[in-house]
GROMACS .gro file of C-alpha atoms in nm:
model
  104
    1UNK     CA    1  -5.422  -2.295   5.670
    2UNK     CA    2  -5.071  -2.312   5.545
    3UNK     CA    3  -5.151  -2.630   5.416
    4UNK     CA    4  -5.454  -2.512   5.213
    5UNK     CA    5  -5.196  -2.206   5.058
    6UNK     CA    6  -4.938  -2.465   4.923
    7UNK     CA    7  -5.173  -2.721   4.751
    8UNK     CA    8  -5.362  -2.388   4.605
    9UNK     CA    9  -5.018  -2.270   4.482
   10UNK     CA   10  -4.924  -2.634   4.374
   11UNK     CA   11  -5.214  -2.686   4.147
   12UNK     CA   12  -5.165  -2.332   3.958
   13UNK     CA   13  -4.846  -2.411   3.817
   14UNK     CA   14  -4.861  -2.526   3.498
   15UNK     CA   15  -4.788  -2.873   3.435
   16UNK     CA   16  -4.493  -2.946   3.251
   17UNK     CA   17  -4.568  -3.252   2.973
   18UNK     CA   18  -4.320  -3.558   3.073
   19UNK     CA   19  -4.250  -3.831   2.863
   20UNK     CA   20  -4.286  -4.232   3.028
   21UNK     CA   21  -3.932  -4.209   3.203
   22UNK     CA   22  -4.054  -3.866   3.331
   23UNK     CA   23  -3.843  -3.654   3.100
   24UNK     CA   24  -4.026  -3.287   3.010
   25UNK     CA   25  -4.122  -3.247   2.666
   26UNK     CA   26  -4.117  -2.929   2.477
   27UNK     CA   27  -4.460  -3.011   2.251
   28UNK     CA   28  -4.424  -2.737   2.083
   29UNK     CA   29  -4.147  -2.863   1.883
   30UNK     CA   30  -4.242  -3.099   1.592
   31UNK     CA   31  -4.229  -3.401   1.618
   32UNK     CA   32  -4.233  -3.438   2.007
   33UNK     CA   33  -4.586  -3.508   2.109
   34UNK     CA   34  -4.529  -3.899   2.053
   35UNK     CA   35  -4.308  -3.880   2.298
   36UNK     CA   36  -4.547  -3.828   2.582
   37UNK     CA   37  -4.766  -4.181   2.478
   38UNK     CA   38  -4.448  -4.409   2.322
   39UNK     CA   39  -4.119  -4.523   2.475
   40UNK     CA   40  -3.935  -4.420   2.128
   41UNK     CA   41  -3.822  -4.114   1.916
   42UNK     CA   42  -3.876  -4.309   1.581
   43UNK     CA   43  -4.122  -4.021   1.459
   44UNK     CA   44  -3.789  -3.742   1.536
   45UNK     CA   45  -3.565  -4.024   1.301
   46UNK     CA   46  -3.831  -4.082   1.038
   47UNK     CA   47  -3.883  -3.701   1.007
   48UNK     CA   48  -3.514  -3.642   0.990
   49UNK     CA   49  -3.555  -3.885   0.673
   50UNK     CA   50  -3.521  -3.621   0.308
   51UNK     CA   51  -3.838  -3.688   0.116
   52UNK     CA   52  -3.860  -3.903  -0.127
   53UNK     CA   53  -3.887  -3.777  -0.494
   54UNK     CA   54  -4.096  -3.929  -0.718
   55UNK     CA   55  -4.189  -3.891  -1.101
   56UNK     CA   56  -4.550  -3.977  -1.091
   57UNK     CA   57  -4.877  -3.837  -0.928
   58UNK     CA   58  -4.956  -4.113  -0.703
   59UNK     CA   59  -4.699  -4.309  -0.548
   60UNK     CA   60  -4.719  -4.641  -0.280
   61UNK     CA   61  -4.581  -4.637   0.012
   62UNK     CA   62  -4.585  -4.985   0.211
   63UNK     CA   63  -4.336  -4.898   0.511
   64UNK     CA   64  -3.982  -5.025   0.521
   65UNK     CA   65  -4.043  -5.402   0.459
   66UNK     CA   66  -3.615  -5.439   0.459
   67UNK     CA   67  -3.631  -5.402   0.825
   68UNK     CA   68  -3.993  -5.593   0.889
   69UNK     CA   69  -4.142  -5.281   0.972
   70UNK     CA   70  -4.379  -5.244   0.659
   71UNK     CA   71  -4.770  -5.154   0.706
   72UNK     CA   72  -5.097  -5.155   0.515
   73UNK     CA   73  -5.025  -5.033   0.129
   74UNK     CA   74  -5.153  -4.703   0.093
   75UNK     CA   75  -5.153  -4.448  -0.201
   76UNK     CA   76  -5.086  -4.087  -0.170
   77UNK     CA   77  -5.161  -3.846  -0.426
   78UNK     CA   78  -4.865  -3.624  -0.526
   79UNK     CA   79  -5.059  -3.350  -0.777
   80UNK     CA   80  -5.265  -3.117  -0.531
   81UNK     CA   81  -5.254  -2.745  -0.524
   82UNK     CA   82  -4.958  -2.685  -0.352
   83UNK     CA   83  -4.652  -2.932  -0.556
   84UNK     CA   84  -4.420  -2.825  -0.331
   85UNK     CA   85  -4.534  -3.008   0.009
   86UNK     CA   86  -4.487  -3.311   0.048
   87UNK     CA   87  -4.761  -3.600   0.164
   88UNK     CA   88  -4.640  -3.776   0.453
   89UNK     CA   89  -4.756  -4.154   0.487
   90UNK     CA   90  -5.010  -4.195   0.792
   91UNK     CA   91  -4.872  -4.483   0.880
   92UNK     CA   92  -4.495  -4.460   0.876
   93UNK     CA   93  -4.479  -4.081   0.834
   94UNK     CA   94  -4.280  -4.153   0.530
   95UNK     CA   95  -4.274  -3.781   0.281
   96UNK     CA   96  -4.292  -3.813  -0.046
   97UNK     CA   97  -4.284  -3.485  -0.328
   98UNK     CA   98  -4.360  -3.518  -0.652
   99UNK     CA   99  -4.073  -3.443  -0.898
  100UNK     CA  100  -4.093  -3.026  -0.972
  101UNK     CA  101  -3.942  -3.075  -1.293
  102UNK     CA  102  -4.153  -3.313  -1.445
  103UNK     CA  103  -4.403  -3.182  -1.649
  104UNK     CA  104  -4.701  -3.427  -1.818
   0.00000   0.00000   0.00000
């Protein structure tokens, strides 16, 4: 019976997310999810990265190729409703924002 009561208890805690070496992880911060399926905080060092101003509406983003870690070319379109959010790269998570005061 007292058996029965602990593994009743046990299974209405909440779980706690943990990361591969079995660290928690507060998912509610950004940027932390990865952290539960990869063995690396790249996404928290790419996101601590400024973005990247550009003066055009559509820039390319191909990764970092200086370090070998480029990927796919991709486009992102800068001029969307809101100029002053950025568009983030789905591949590298790279940000880029379109130059506020350029005006064509």
């Amino acid at each position: 019976m007292l058996l029965r009561f602990i593994v009743r208890a046990s299974s209405s805690l909440p779980k706690i997310p943990r990361d591969v070496y079995g660290n928690s992880v507060d998912v509610n911060k950004p940027h932390q999810k990865s952290k539960l399926t990869h063995m690396t905080d790249a996404e928290e060092w790419v996101h601590k990265i400024p973005p990247i101003i550009v003066n055009d509406d559509v820039v390319r983003c191909g990764g970092v190729k200086a370090t070998g870690l480029g990927h796919p070319i991709v486009y992102l379109q800068l001029n969307k409703r809101d100029p002053t959010e950025p568009e983030t790269c789905k591949w590298c998570g790279l940000r880029y924002l379109r130059n506020p005061h350029l005006n064509h």
